[in-house]
Amino acid sequence: MDETTISDTEPSTPRPAWRPDGPFAGGGLGVLRIALSVIVGYLIMAMLVMSTMFLAVQMMDIDAIFEQGFWVSTSRWNTIVVMISLLSAIAGGAVCERIANNRMGIRLLSIVFVVAMIGSLVTVLRSDSEPEPAPRPTTEALAAAAAEADQSPKLYAMIQAGKNAREPGWLKVANPACGFVGALLGSMLARRQTASRQS
């Protein structure tokens, strides 16, 4: 008669309830890693947006950024803003995927962008109409005013733009939408790169 070992008869120890399977495996450390991936991914995207926007402003003339006579952004500048948002979100999504090492991180980051997109859409829909754009002085007038204020023309123009310029309603929704799409693309690219290295 075959003897049955103790390990065959004793039931396996169940996993504690506080140690979930899946993306949160590892308990508190797993949750912390996912939270860190969302925070770092978002910060990477935000820093890239701010730095590249600053460089773009420095490289472009004020007339290329705003329409003649009004503090309204040009189509060229709006396109640049959308591209910067999309590319920065791709980088942020890739970083989020690498840190989390599972899809839960990018899902949470995507939720952040969805909430922002819904909030922007509600704000735009609730507004009765787009506010009238403030008149913009000519480049020569801005340069003269900057000299009186003892500031560089570009700095003075940007300060005035911050006070008077209005972001188009569609761009308010497009920015978080680009964040959502870009983050998913970045996550997908990071997963493909990881899979190709492991194969």
PDB file of N, CA and C in Angstrom, residues 57-92:
ATOM      1  N   VAL A  57       7.782  79.156 -27.456  1.00  0.00           N
ATOM      2  CA  VAL A  57       7.491  80.589 -27.339  1.00  0.00           C
ATOM      3  C   VAL A  57       8.738  81.415 -27.612  1.00  0.00           C
ATOM      4  N   GLN A  58       9.883  80.949 -27.103  1.00  0.00           N
ATOM      5  CA  GLN A  58      11.125  81.685 -27.307  1.00  0.00           C
ATOM      6  C   GLN A  58      11.560  81.679 -28.769  1.00  0.00           C
ATOM      7  N   MET A  59      11.239  80.616 -29.481  1.00  0.00           N
ATOM      8  CA  MET A  59      11.684  80.488 -30.868  1.00  0.00           C
ATOM      9  C   MET A  59      10.755  81.186 -31.857  1.00  0.00           C
ATOM     10  N   MET A  60       9.512  81.440 -31.455  1.00  0.00           N
ATOM     11  CA  MET A  60       8.531  81.995 -32.382  1.00  0.00           C
ATOM     12  C   MET A  60       8.293  83.471 -32.115  1.00  0.00           C
ATOM     13  N   ASP A  61       7.914  84.174 -33.155  1.00  0.00           N
ATOM     14  CA  ASP A  61       7.565  85.582 -33.033  1.00  0.00           C
ATOM     15  C   ASP A  61       6.151  85.714 -32.485  1.00  0.00           C
ATOM     16  N   ILE A  62       5.888  86.835 -31.828  1.00  0.00           N
ATOM     17  CA  ILE A  62       4.573  87.048 -31.232  1.00  0.00           C
ATOM     18  C   ILE A  62       3.470  87.028 -32.282  1.00  0.00           C
ATOM     19  N   ASP A  63       3.783  87.489 -33.493  1.00  0.00           N
ATOM     20  CA  ASP A  63       2.782  87.487 -34.564  1.00  0.00           C
ATOM     21  C   ASP A  63       2.483  86.082 -35.070  1.00  0.00           C
ATOM     22  N   ALA A  64       3.397  85.135 -34.819  1.00  0.00           N
ATOM     23  CA  ALA A  64       3.150  83.746 -35.201  1.00  0.00           C
ATOM     24  C   ALA A  64       2.326  83.010 -34.154  1.00  0.00           C
ATOM     25  N   ILE A  65       2.277  83.565 -32.953  1.00  0.00           N
ATOM     26  CA  ILE A  65       1.531  82.928 -31.869  1.00  0.00           C
ATOM     27  C   ILE A  65       0.112  83.472 -31.783  1.00  0.00           C
ATOM     28  N   PHE A  66      -0.041  84.784 -31.969  1.00  0.00           N
ATOM     29  CA  PHE A  66      -1.354  85.418 -31.848  1.00  0.00           C
ATOM     30  C   PHE A  66      -1.734  86.110 -33.151  1.00  0.00           C
ATOM     31  N   GLU A  67      -3.026  86.138 -33.398  1.00  0.00           N
ATOM     32  CA  GLU A  67      -3.542  86.782 -34.597  1.00  0.00           C
ATOM     33  C   GLU A  67      -3.284  88.287 -34.550  1.00  0.00           C
ATOM     34  N   GLN A  68      -3.206  88.880 -35.733  1.00  0.00           N
ATOM     35  CA  GLN A  68      -3.003  90.325 -35.814  1.00  0.00           C
ATOM     36  C   GLN A  68      -4.197  91.065 -35.205  1.00  0.00           C
ATOM     37  N   GLY A  69      -3.905  91.921 -34.233  1.00  0.00           N
ATOM     38  CA  GLY A  69      -4.943  92.765 -33.662  1.00  0.00           C
ATOM     39  C   GLY A  69      -5.709  92.171 -32.501  1.00  0.00           C
ATOM     40  N   PHE A  70      -5.562  90.853 -32.229  1.00  0.00           N
ATOM     41  CA  PHE A  70      -6.320  90.226 -31.146  1.00  0.00           C
ATOM     42  C   PHE A  70      -5.426  89.235 -30.400  1.00  0.00           C
ATOM     43  N   TRP A  71      -5.759  89.048 -29.117  1.00  0.00           N
ATOM     44  CA  TRP A  71      -5.071  88.034 -28.322  1.00  0.00           C
ATOM     45  C   TRP A  71      -5.742  86.678 -28.553  1.00  0.00           C
ATOM     46  N   VAL A  72      -5.733  86.246 -29.782  1.00  0.00           N
ATOM     47  CA  VAL A  72      -6.296  84.954 -30.174  1.00  0.00           C
ATOM     48  C   VAL A  72      -5.180  84.133 -30.805  1.00  0.00           C
ATOM     49  N   SER A  73      -4.986  82.932 -30.298  1.00  0.00           N
ATOM     50  CA  SER A  73      -3.896  82.095 -30.805  1.00  0.00           C
ATOM     51  C   SER A  73      -4.148  81.698 -32.256  1.00  0.00           C
ATOM     52  N   THR A  74      -3.080  81.623 -33.023  1.00  0.00           N
ATOM     53  CA  THR A  74      -3.179  81.257 -34.430  1.00  0.00           C
ATOM     54  C   THR A  74      -3.373  79.752 -34.584  1.00  0.00           C
ATOM     55  N   SER A  75      -3.805  79.347 -35.762  1.00  0.00           N
ATOM     56  CA  SER A  75      -3.972  77.917 -36.039  1.00  0.00           C
ATOM     57  C   SER A  75      -2.634  77.191 -35.948  1.00  0.00           C
ATOM     58  N   ARG A  76      -1.588  77.864 -36.367  1.00  0.00           N
ATOM     59  CA  ARG A  76      -0.247  77.273 -36.283  1.00  0.00           C
ATOM     60  C   ARG A  76       0.136  76.982 -34.841  1.00  0.00           C
ATOM     61  N   TRP A  77      -0.110  77.932 -33.963  1.00  0.00           N
ATOM     62  CA  TRP A  77       0.226  77.727 -32.558  1.00  0.00           C
ATOM     63  C   TRP A  77      -0.664  76.656 -31.931  1.00  0.00           C
ATOM     64  N   ASN A  78      -1.936  76.644 -32.254  1.00  0.00           N
ATOM     65  CA  ASN A  78      -2.829  75.615 -31.721  1.00  0.00           C
ATOM     66  C   ASN A  78      -2.377  74.222 -32.136  1.00  0.00           C
ATOM     67  N   THR A  79      -1.915  74.090 -33.376  1.00  0.00           N
ATOM     68  CA  THR A  79      -1.406  72.796 -33.846  1.00  0.00           C
ATOM     69  C   THR A  79      -0.170  72.387 -33.066  1.00  0.00           C
ATOM     70  N   ILE A  80       0.707  73.339 -32.809  1.00  0.00           N
ATOM     71  CA  ILE A  80       1.917  73.046 -32.036  1.00  0.00           C
ATOM     72  C   ILE A  80       1.555  72.595 -30.627  1.00  0.00           C
ATOM     73  N   VAL A  81       0.584  73.255 -30.018  1.00  0.00           N
ATOM     74  CA  VAL A  81       0.155  72.892 -28.668  1.00  0.00           C
ATOM     75  C   VAL A  81      -0.386  71.467 -28.634  1.00  0.00           C
ATOM     76  N   VAL A  82      -1.202  71.109 -29.611  1.00  0.00           N
ATOM     77  CA  VAL A  82      -1.767  69.757 -29.672  1.00  0.00           C
ATOM     78  C   VAL A  82      -0.662  68.720 -29.842  1.00  0.00           C
ATOM     79  N   MET A  83       0.299  68.990 -30.714  1.00  0.00           N
ATOM     80  CA  MET A  83       1.391  68.045 -30.939  1.00  0.00           C
ATOM     81  C   MET A  83       2.262  67.897 -29.692  1.00  0.00           C
ATOM     82  N   ILE A  84       2.524  69.004 -29.012  1.00  0.00           N
ATOM     83  CA  ILE A  84       3.311  68.940 -27.778  1.00  0.00           C
ATOM     84  C   ILE A  84       2.582  68.107 -26.728  1.00  0.00           C
ATOM     85  N   SER A  85       1.284  68.320 -26.582  1.00  0.00           N
ATOM     86  CA  SER A  85       0.500  67.558 -25.607  1.00  0.00           C
ATOM     87  C   SER A  85       0.517  66.070 -25.924  1.00  0.00           C
ATOM     88  N   LEU A  86       0.373  65.733 -27.203  1.00  0.00           N
ATOM     89  CA  LEU A  86       0.333  64.331 -27.601  1.00  0.00           C
ATOM     90  C   LEU A  86       1.677  63.650 -27.371  1.00  0.00           C
ATOM     91  N   LEU A  87       2.760  64.268 -27.827  1.00  0.00           N
ATOM     92  CA  LEU A  87       4.084  63.660 -27.688  1.00  0.00           C
ATOM     93  C   LEU A  87       4.506  63.567 -26.224  1.00  0.00           C
ATOM     94  N   SER A  88       4.176  64.578 -25.438  1.00  0.00           N
ATOM     95  CA  SER A  88       4.508  64.537 -24.011  1.00  0.00           C
ATOM     96  C   SER A  88       3.733  63.434 -23.307  1.00  0.00           C
ATOM     97  N   ALA A  89       2.481  63.240 -23.693  1.00  0.00           N
ATOM     98  CA  ALA A  89       1.672  62.180 -23.090  1.00  0.00           C
ATOM     99  C   ALA A  89       2.197  60.801 -23.469  1.00  0.00           C
ATOM    100  N   ILE A  90       2.719  60.655 -24.679  1.00  0.00           N
ATOM    101  CA  ILE A  90       3.319  59.377 -25.078  1.00  0.00           C
ATOM    102  C   ILE A  90       4.490  59.044 -24.165  1.00  0.00           C
ATOM    103  N   ALA A  91       5.340  60.034 -23.900  1.00  0.00           N
ATOM    104  CA  ALA A  91       6.473  59.819 -23.000  1.00  0.00           C
ATOM    105  C   ALA A  91       5.998  59.494 -21.588  1.00  0.00           C
ATOM    106  N   GLY A  92       4.991  60.233 -21.105  1.00  0.00           N
ATOM    107  CA  GLY A  92       4.466  59.968 -19.776  1.00  0.00           C
ATOM    108  C   GLY A  92       3.834  58.596 -19.651  1.00  0.00           C
TER     109      GLY A  92
END
